[in-house]
Amino acid sequence: MSILIDADTTFIVQGITGREAVNLTRECLDYGAGAKVVGGVTPGRKGRDVHGVPVFDTVEQTVEHHGGPIDGSVVTVPPAFTKDAVIEAIAHGVKLVVIVTERIPRGDVAEMVEFANLHDARIIGPNCLGIIVPDVIKMGGIGGPARDAAKAYTPGPVGVMSRSGGMTTEISSTLSAAGLGQSTAVSIGGDAIIGSAYAELMPLFEEDGTTEAIVIYTEPGGRMEAELARYLQEESTRPLPIVAFMAGRFMDEMPGMSFGHAGTIVEGKEDTASEKIARLESAGITVAEEIAEIPGFVKDRLGVTA
Amino acid sequence: MRFFEFESRAIAKRAGIPVTNYGFATTAEDARRIAEDIGGPVVIKSQVLTGGRMKAGGVQFADTPDEAAQHAENVLELEIGGHMPRGVLVDPKAEVKQEYYAGVVWDGIRKQPVMLFSDMGGIDIEEVAEKHPEHVGRGHFSTILPFGDYQAKEVVAQVGVTGRQLTRITPILARLARLFLEYDMTLAEVNPLVELKDGSFVALDAHMDMENEARPRQKALLEELGVGDEETRQAREATAFELAGEEVDSMDHRGVAGNVTEFDGNLGLVIGAGGGSLTLFDAVRAHGGKPANYCEIGGNPSVRKAAGLAKLVLEKPGVDKIAVMMSIVSNTRVDIVARGVIKACLELGYDPAEKIAIFRIPGAWEEEGFKILEKYGVDYCDRSVSLHEAARRAVEKIQSDGARPSEPDQMRQTTAEVGGETDV
C-alpha cells in the first residue's frame, strides 16, 4: 500500500501546456502502471492535447469531461496565478493538490492552506516535486523521466519525506541500493510555509500497513522538526523508527542568510541545525551524519541484520 | 527584505498607526533644521539595518539644535556591525508613561499569522516570553476571513490591560495585523509602543520585514518609500564575486547556475541543486576541505551558463581546483553540465583532468556525460559513490596536490570539440 495516492488516483495538471508541465505529464503517464491524468487546464487553450491528455480552460470543464470527481491536481502555474488555480481546483472537489511552483508569498500559501482545510483537502508543497509510490504511480516531476525514476525508487517498507525534491531521489536511491525499498516518497517542499509537514503526514504513514520505518531529510529554518518531536511524544498511534538527515549545518554560522530553499534561513535559535538535531534526537530519532549511513541505521532500527 | 526604522515608521503611519513628529536626515544641517522645527529635546537615531544601535553609540540625546547637529554628524560617520547608516532619524524626546510591545509574525506550524502583545515593551519579546510568559498575549488570525478588531482586543486583554489603555491600543494592534497581510510582511513590530504622559499612544520604534517573493506585487509601496529593485537588503552585502555570479545566472532564462556565496577556501564548488548544495557544502567541510564558494545549479541550465559559473569559480583568486557535484539529477542533464565545466577549463587554458578534482553527477543523460568526461580524462563517479565520498575524494586531491601551483596549459586552447550549444 501507500499514502496519499495509489494506482487508481485520478489527477489533472494545471498549467499543462508549460514546458516543464508537458515533460511532467509525459513522465507520469509513462511511470509504473501509468498515471490516470484525466485532463489539463491552461486558460485559453481548450481543445488542445498534451501527450493525449485533453486540455481545458477551467477545472470545471475537466470534471465535466471526466464525468465525476477528480482526486488530485498538480499545479505548475506562475506564482502570481497559483493561489487562484489551487482554490479553483479545491472548489471543484479536488482533495489533493501538489504545488510545484516556487516563489509564492507566504500570505498566498496561508490562504490556500486555510481554504483547503475548510474543504477537507490537502496541499503538498509549494516548491516541491510531488509524490511517488515506487513502480505504481508518480504525481509530479519527482524522480524525472520514468526510466530514471525506476533506477532510484523501488517498492518496500520505508516512507520518505524531504524538504528537498532532489534529495528525495538521492536518499531513495541510496536506500534502494541497500535493498530497502520505499512505500511512498513525498517531496514536501522547501518553503517556510508548506501544506503538509512531517507531523501532518506521520499519521498517514502510521496507518499504512506497508510502512515500517521513516526517513526524513531536513534543513535549517522553521520549527517543523520541533512539531514532529511533539507529535511523536503526544499523538503517535504506531511509533515507527525514524532516521533523519540534516543538511546545511554550516548555516548556523551565517544567521539571516538564506541558502538552498526560501524556507531555509536561520532567524532564531530554534531554526539552527544544531538545535534541530538535538530536538530530533530527544524524540528518539536517529540523526545520520552522511546519507550513506541512512540504510544501516534503518536496518538497525528495524532489527534487520545488514 | 528588511526596512530601515524610518521606512517602517512611514509604513506604520500609512496604516493609521500614530507616530511621533519625526524627521529623517542625511546631513548634520538637515538634522539641525528638523530639531529646530521640533523645538525641544530630541533623540538622534542611526538608521542601520542591524541591531545593537544603542550599545554602539548610534542613539544620542540632544537638548538643542546645535547639539542635535553635532550628534548627527558623529552618528552619520559611525559604522555599526559593519554597516554605515543610511541617515539619522530625529525624533522628539518622548515623555513616556508606559512601554508596550505589539508585533505580528507568521506561525509556520499553524500556517497563520499570530499577533503578539506585551505590557513589558522596549525589550526583546523572546526574552519576555521566556521569563514572563504571563505578560505575553497571543492570537492567530485567518488570512481569508475578515479581520475583526475584537481579535486584537482579546490579545491585549489577555495580559490584563483594561480601561482606556485597552480601547486605545486595540485599533493600533488591529491596524498592525491588517498591514502585515496587506504588505506581505514576515515581521511587523512596534517596540516600544508607548503611552505618553499626556495619555496618547505612539510608535516609538518600528521594525518591518517584507517577503522577497512579494516585492513584485508591492511595487507601489516600495516606490513610495524609494526602495529600488537593486536594493536587495540581504543580511550581508553582496561581494563583487557574488554579483558576478548573478550576472552569470541572468545570461539566459534556462535553469539556474548561480546563488553564489563567497568563502575564502581553495576548493571551488560547482554544486547543485538546493538540498544537494547544502549537503555537499557540509560534506566538504566535514572532510576538512575549505570551500571557496557556495552555489546552486538546477533546472537544466545551458552549456554556456554552466561554463560561465565554472569559469567564475575557476578564476577566483586562491582556487586550486573545482569539484563538480550534484545529487541525482532528473531535470538537469549530466552531459550539459559536463560540457560546461570542460569548456570553462579549456577556455581558461587549463587541463580539465587537472582542474576538476571530481565530477559526481548521476542521473539524466549520464552515459553521454560520462563519455565526454572520459575523453578529457576527468575523474568522475556515478550514484554508487555517495555525496560525502565524492566530497572526501575532492578534498583529498586538493590536499595532496596543494603545494603545486597549476599553470595554465597552453596546449589546450581549443574549445571546438565541446563548444557547441546542444539544442534541448
PDB file of C-alpha atoms in Angstrom, chain B residues 127-288:
ATOM      1  CA  GLU B 127      13.143  37.302  26.455  1.00  0.00           C
ATOM      2  CA  VAL B 128       9.804  38.456  27.885  1.00  0.00           C
ATOM      3  CA  ALA B 129       8.108  35.288  26.614  1.00  0.00           C
ATOM      4  CA  GLU B 130      10.723  33.161  28.321  1.00  0.00           C
ATOM      5  CA  LYS B 131      10.888  34.971  31.672  1.00  0.00           C
ATOM      6  CA  HIS B 132       7.398  36.421  31.992  1.00  0.00           C
ATOM      7  CA  PRO B 133       5.066  34.308  29.835  1.00  0.00           C
ATOM      8  CA  GLU B 134       2.015  35.762  31.619  1.00  0.00           C
ATOM      9  CA  HIS B 135       2.945  39.139  30.140  1.00  0.00           C
ATOM     10  CA  VAL B 136       2.648  37.980  26.528  1.00  0.00           C
ATOM     11  CA  GLY B 137      -0.716  37.770  24.765  1.00  0.00           C
ATOM     12  CA  ARG B 138      -1.090  35.789  21.538  1.00  0.00           C
ATOM     13  CA  GLY B 139      -3.748  35.428  18.891  1.00  0.00           C
ATOM     14  CA  HIS B 140      -3.755  33.745  15.489  1.00  0.00           C
ATOM     15  CA  PHE B 141      -5.948  35.149  12.765  1.00  0.00           C
ATOM     16  CA  SER B 142      -7.374  33.988   9.476  1.00  0.00           C
ATOM     17  CA  THR B 143      -5.990  35.048   6.117  1.00  0.00           C
ATOM     18  CA  ILE B 144      -9.308  34.517   4.329  1.00  0.00           C
ATOM     19  CA  LEU B 145     -11.940  35.678   6.824  1.00  0.00           C
ATOM     20  CA  PRO B 146     -12.340  39.389   7.562  1.00  0.00           C
ATOM     21  CA  PHE B 147     -10.186  40.554  10.465  1.00  0.00           C
ATOM     22  CA  GLY B 148     -12.200  41.872  13.389  1.00  0.00           C
ATOM     23  CA  ASP B 149     -10.830  44.428  15.841  1.00  0.00           C
ATOM     24  CA  TYR B 150     -12.167  42.233  18.642  1.00  0.00           C
ATOM     25  CA  GLN B 151      -9.384  39.745  17.820  1.00  0.00           C
ATOM     26  CA  ALA B 152      -6.790  42.396  18.655  1.00  0.00           C
ATOM     27  CA  LYS B 153      -8.771  43.395  21.750  1.00  0.00           C
ATOM     28  CA  GLU B 154      -8.700  39.819  23.026  1.00  0.00           C
ATOM     29  CA  VAL B 155      -4.919  39.654  22.683  1.00  0.00           C
ATOM     30  CA  VAL B 156      -4.419  42.931  24.561  1.00  0.00           C
ATOM     31  CA  ALA B 157      -6.879  41.866  27.255  1.00  0.00           C
ATOM     32  CA  GLN B 158      -5.010  38.565  27.752  1.00  0.00           C
ATOM     33  CA  VAL B 159      -2.246  40.319  29.698  1.00  0.00           C
ATOM     34  CA  GLY B 160      -4.721  42.176  31.890  1.00  0.00           C
ATOM     35  CA  VAL B 161      -4.738  45.552  30.112  1.00  0.00           C
ATOM     36  CA  THR B 162      -8.130  47.253  30.549  1.00  0.00           C
ATOM     37  CA  GLY B 163      -9.686  50.731  30.762  1.00  0.00           C
ATOM     38  CA  ARG B 164      -8.816  53.401  28.215  1.00  0.00           C
ATOM     39  CA  GLN B 165      -5.445  51.729  27.562  1.00  0.00           C
ATOM     40  CA  LEU B 166      -7.313  48.731  26.137  1.00  0.00           C
ATOM     41  CA  THR B 167      -9.541  50.837  23.903  1.00  0.00           C
ATOM     42  CA  ARG B 168      -6.610  52.928  22.668  1.00  0.00           C
ATOM     43  CA  ILE B 169      -4.272  50.011  21.959  1.00  0.00           C
ATOM     44  CA  THR B 170      -6.846  47.764  20.264  1.00  0.00           C
ATOM     45  CA  PRO B 171      -7.071  49.712  16.971  1.00  0.00           C
ATOM     46  CA  ILE B 172      -3.268  50.036  16.828  1.00  0.00           C
ATOM     47  CA  LEU B 173      -2.721  46.285  17.072  1.00  0.00           C
ATOM     48  CA  ALA B 174      -5.592  45.699  14.631  1.00  0.00           C
ATOM     49  CA  ARG B 175      -4.003  48.048  12.079  1.00  0.00           C
ATOM     50  CA  LEU B 176      -0.659  46.320  12.519  1.00  0.00           C
ATOM     51  CA  ALA B 177      -2.330  42.949  11.823  1.00  0.00           C
ATOM     52  CA  ARG B 178      -4.023  44.281   8.688  1.00  0.00           C
ATOM     53  CA  LEU B 179      -0.873  45.913   7.326  1.00  0.00           C
ATOM     54  CA  PHE B 180       1.041  42.694   7.952  1.00  0.00           C
ATOM     55  CA  LEU B 181      -1.149  40.879   5.427  1.00  0.00           C
ATOM     56  CA  GLU B 182      -1.697  43.791   3.054  1.00  0.00           C
ATOM     57  CA  TYR B 183       2.027  44.436   2.598  1.00  0.00           C
ATOM     58  CA  ASP B 184       3.220  40.816   2.695  1.00  0.00           C
ATOM     59  CA  MET B 185       5.310  41.284   5.807  1.00  0.00           C
ATOM     60  CA  THR B 186       7.135  38.495   7.574  1.00  0.00           C
ATOM     61  CA  LEU B 187       7.564  40.701  10.639  1.00  0.00           C
ATOM     62  CA  ALA B 188       5.705  43.851  11.683  1.00  0.00           C
ATOM     63  CA  GLU B 189       6.731  45.084  15.076  1.00  0.00           C
ATOM     64  CA  VAL B 190       6.185  48.239  17.098  1.00  0.00           C
ATOM     65  CA  ASN B 191       8.541  48.150  20.048  1.00  0.00           C
ATOM     66  CA  PRO B 192       8.105  50.115  22.079  1.00  0.00           C
ATOM     67  CA  LEU B 193       4.565  51.246  21.604  1.00  0.00           C
ATOM     68  CA  VAL B 194       4.345  53.898  24.294  1.00  0.00           C
ATOM     69  CA  GLU B 195       1.734  55.677  26.307  1.00  0.00           C
ATOM     70  CA  LEU B 196       2.944  59.256  26.744  1.00  0.00           C
ATOM     71  CA  LYS B 197       2.429  61.315  29.891  1.00  0.00           C
ATOM     72  CA  ASP B 198      -0.461  63.100  28.124  1.00  0.00           C
ATOM     73  CA  GLY B 199      -2.239  59.756  27.681  1.00  0.00           C
ATOM     74  CA  SER B 200      -1.722  59.456  23.912  1.00  0.00           C
ATOM     75  CA  PHE B 201      -0.124  56.426  22.264  1.00  0.00           C
ATOM     76  CA  VAL B 202       2.693  56.471  19.657  1.00  0.00           C
ATOM     77  CA  ALA B 203       5.008  54.001  17.948  1.00  0.00           C
ATOM     78  CA  LEU B 204       8.488  54.967  19.184  1.00  0.00           C
ATOM     79  CA  ASP B 205      10.270  52.363  17.109  1.00  0.00           C
ATOM     80  CA  ALA B 206       9.149  50.006  14.359  1.00  0.00           C
ATOM     81  CA  HIS B 207      10.737  47.052  12.593  1.00  0.00           C
ATOM     82  CA  MET B 208       9.285  45.553   9.452  1.00  0.00           C
ATOM     83  CA  ASP B 209      10.412  42.831   7.076  1.00  0.00           C
ATOM     84  CA  MET B 210       8.757  42.227   3.720  1.00  0.00           C
ATOM     85  CA  GLU B 211       8.890  38.868   1.989  1.00  0.00           C
ATOM     86  CA  ASN B 212      11.252  38.985  -1.003  1.00  0.00           C
ATOM     87  CA  GLU B 213       8.844  36.906  -3.090  1.00  0.00           C
ATOM     88  CA  ALA B 214       6.197  39.611  -2.683  1.00  0.00           C
ATOM     89  CA  ARG B 215       8.327  42.517  -3.894  1.00  0.00           C
ATOM     90  CA  PRO B 216       6.899  42.463  -7.428  1.00  0.00           C
ATOM     91  CA  ARG B 217       3.352  42.975  -6.178  1.00  0.00           C
ATOM     92  CA  GLN B 218       4.358  45.539  -3.549  1.00  0.00           C
ATOM     93  CA  LYS B 219       5.952  47.836  -6.104  1.00  0.00           C
ATOM     94  CA  ALA B 220       3.651  50.761  -5.252  1.00  0.00           C
ATOM     95  CA  LEU B 221       4.695  50.808  -1.599  1.00  0.00           C
ATOM     96  CA  LEU B 222       8.369  50.281  -2.417  1.00  0.00           C
ATOM     97  CA  GLU B 223       8.315  53.115  -4.952  1.00  0.00           C
ATOM     98  CA  GLU B 224       6.683  55.381  -2.430  1.00  0.00           C
ATOM     99  CA  LEU B 225       9.479  54.562   0.029  1.00  0.00           C
ATOM    100  CA  GLY B 226      12.112  54.986  -2.666  1.00  0.00           C
ATOM    101  CA  VAL B 227      13.364  51.400  -2.446  1.00  0.00           C
ATOM    102  CA  GLY B 228      14.662  50.341  -5.864  1.00  0.00           C
ATOM    103  CA  ASP B 229      14.939  46.814  -7.257  1.00  0.00           C
ATOM    104  CA  GLU B 230      18.716  46.981  -6.937  1.00  0.00           C
ATOM    105  CA  GLU B 231      18.472  47.170  -3.151  1.00  0.00           C
ATOM    106  CA  THR B 232      18.481  43.556  -2.031  1.00  0.00           C
ATOM    107  CA  ARG B 233      18.818  44.308   1.698  1.00  0.00           C
ATOM    108  CA  GLN B 234      20.473  40.957   2.374  1.00  0.00           C
ATOM    109  CA  ALA B 235      21.948  40.165   5.783  1.00  0.00           C
ATOM    110  CA  ARG B 236      25.368  40.823   4.289  1.00  0.00           C
ATOM    111  CA  GLU B 237      26.069  42.917   1.229  1.00  0.00           C
ATOM    112  CA  ALA B 238      26.900  41.000  -1.946  1.00  0.00           C
ATOM    113  CA  THR B 239      30.599  40.813  -2.876  1.00  0.00           C
ATOM    114  CA  ALA B 240      31.891  41.522  -6.394  1.00  0.00           C
ATOM    115  CA  PHE B 241      32.251  37.755  -6.866  1.00  0.00           C
ATOM    116  CA  GLU B 242      28.628  37.211  -5.853  1.00  0.00           C
ATOM    117  CA  LEU B 243      27.397  39.970  -8.149  1.00  0.00           C
ATOM    118  CA  ALA B 244      29.327  38.343 -10.998  1.00  0.00           C
ATOM    119  CA  GLY B 245      27.508  35.114 -10.098  1.00  0.00           C
ATOM    120  CA  GLU B 246      24.165  36.876 -10.518  1.00  0.00           C
ATOM    121  CA  GLU B 247      25.296  38.063 -13.920  1.00  0.00           C
ATOM    122  CA  VAL B 248      26.122  34.512 -14.967  1.00  0.00           C
ATOM    123  CA  ASP B 249      22.699  33.374 -13.824  1.00  0.00           C
ATOM    124  CA  SER B 250      20.958  36.076 -15.845  1.00  0.00           C
ATOM    125  CA  MET B 251      22.846  35.195 -19.065  1.00  0.00           C
ATOM    126  CA  ASP B 252      19.722  33.394 -20.231  1.00  0.00           C
ATOM    127  CA  HIS B 253      16.496  32.104 -18.728  1.00  0.00           C
ATOM    128  CA  ARG B 254      17.366  28.418 -18.859  1.00  0.00           C
ATOM    129  CA  GLY B 255      17.772  26.872 -15.436  1.00  0.00           C
ATOM    130  CA  VAL B 256      19.769  28.160 -12.508  1.00  0.00           C
ATOM    131  CA  ALA B 257      23.544  28.450 -12.285  1.00  0.00           C
ATOM    132  CA  GLY B 258      24.109  30.985  -9.572  1.00  0.00           C
ATOM    133  CA  ASN B 259      23.096  31.744  -5.976  1.00  0.00           C
ATOM    134  CA  VAL B 260      26.794  32.198  -5.414  1.00  0.00           C
ATOM    135  CA  THR B 261      28.131  32.960  -1.953  1.00  0.00           C
ATOM    136  CA  GLU B 262      31.799  33.715  -1.434  1.00  0.00           C
ATOM    137  CA  PHE B 263      34.023  31.907   1.061  1.00  0.00           C
ATOM    138  CA  ASP B 264      37.797  32.071   1.345  1.00  0.00           C
ATOM    139  CA  GLY B 265      38.896  28.476   0.718  1.00  0.00           C
ATOM    140  CA  ASN B 266      40.830  26.882  -2.154  1.00  0.00           C
ATOM    141  CA  LEU B 267      38.311  24.302  -3.406  1.00  0.00           C
ATOM    142  CA  GLY B 268      35.887  25.819  -5.885  1.00  0.00           C
ATOM    143  CA  LEU B 269      32.445  24.269  -5.815  1.00  0.00           C
ATOM    144  CA  VAL B 270      30.172  23.796  -8.798  1.00  0.00           C
ATOM    145  CA  ILE B 271      27.325  22.108  -6.972  1.00  0.00           C
ATOM    146  CA  GLY B 272      23.532  21.667  -7.041  1.00  0.00           C
ATOM    147  CA  ALA B 273      20.619  21.642  -6.503  1.00  0.00           C
ATOM    148  CA  GLY B 274      19.098  23.264  -3.379  1.00  0.00           C
ATOM    149  CA  GLY B 275      19.337  20.427  -0.889  1.00  0.00           C
ATOM    150  CA  GLY B 276      22.278  18.839  -2.709  1.00  0.00           C
ATOM    151  CA  SER B 277      24.303  22.032  -2.385  1.00  0.00           C
ATOM    152  CA  LEU B 278      23.613  22.254   1.345  1.00  0.00           C
ATOM    153  CA  THR B 279      24.612  18.616   1.809  1.00  0.00           C
ATOM    154  CA  LEU B 280      27.752  18.900  -0.311  1.00  0.00           C
ATOM    155  CA  PHE B 281      28.952  22.100   1.322  1.00  0.00           C
ATOM    156  CA  ASP B 282      28.676  20.419   4.723  1.00  0.00           C
ATOM    157  CA  ALA B 283      30.375  17.299   3.342  1.00  0.00           C
ATOM    158  CA  VAL B 284      33.399  19.215   2.040  1.00  0.00           C
ATOM    159  CA  ARG B 285      33.835  20.906   5.395  1.00  0.00           C
ATOM    160  CA  ALA B 286      33.300  17.681   7.325  1.00  0.00           C
ATOM    161  CA  HIS B 287      36.286  16.189   5.455  1.00  0.00           C
ATOM    162  CA  GLY B 288      38.477  19.167   6.277  1.00  0.00           C
TER     163      GLY B 288
END
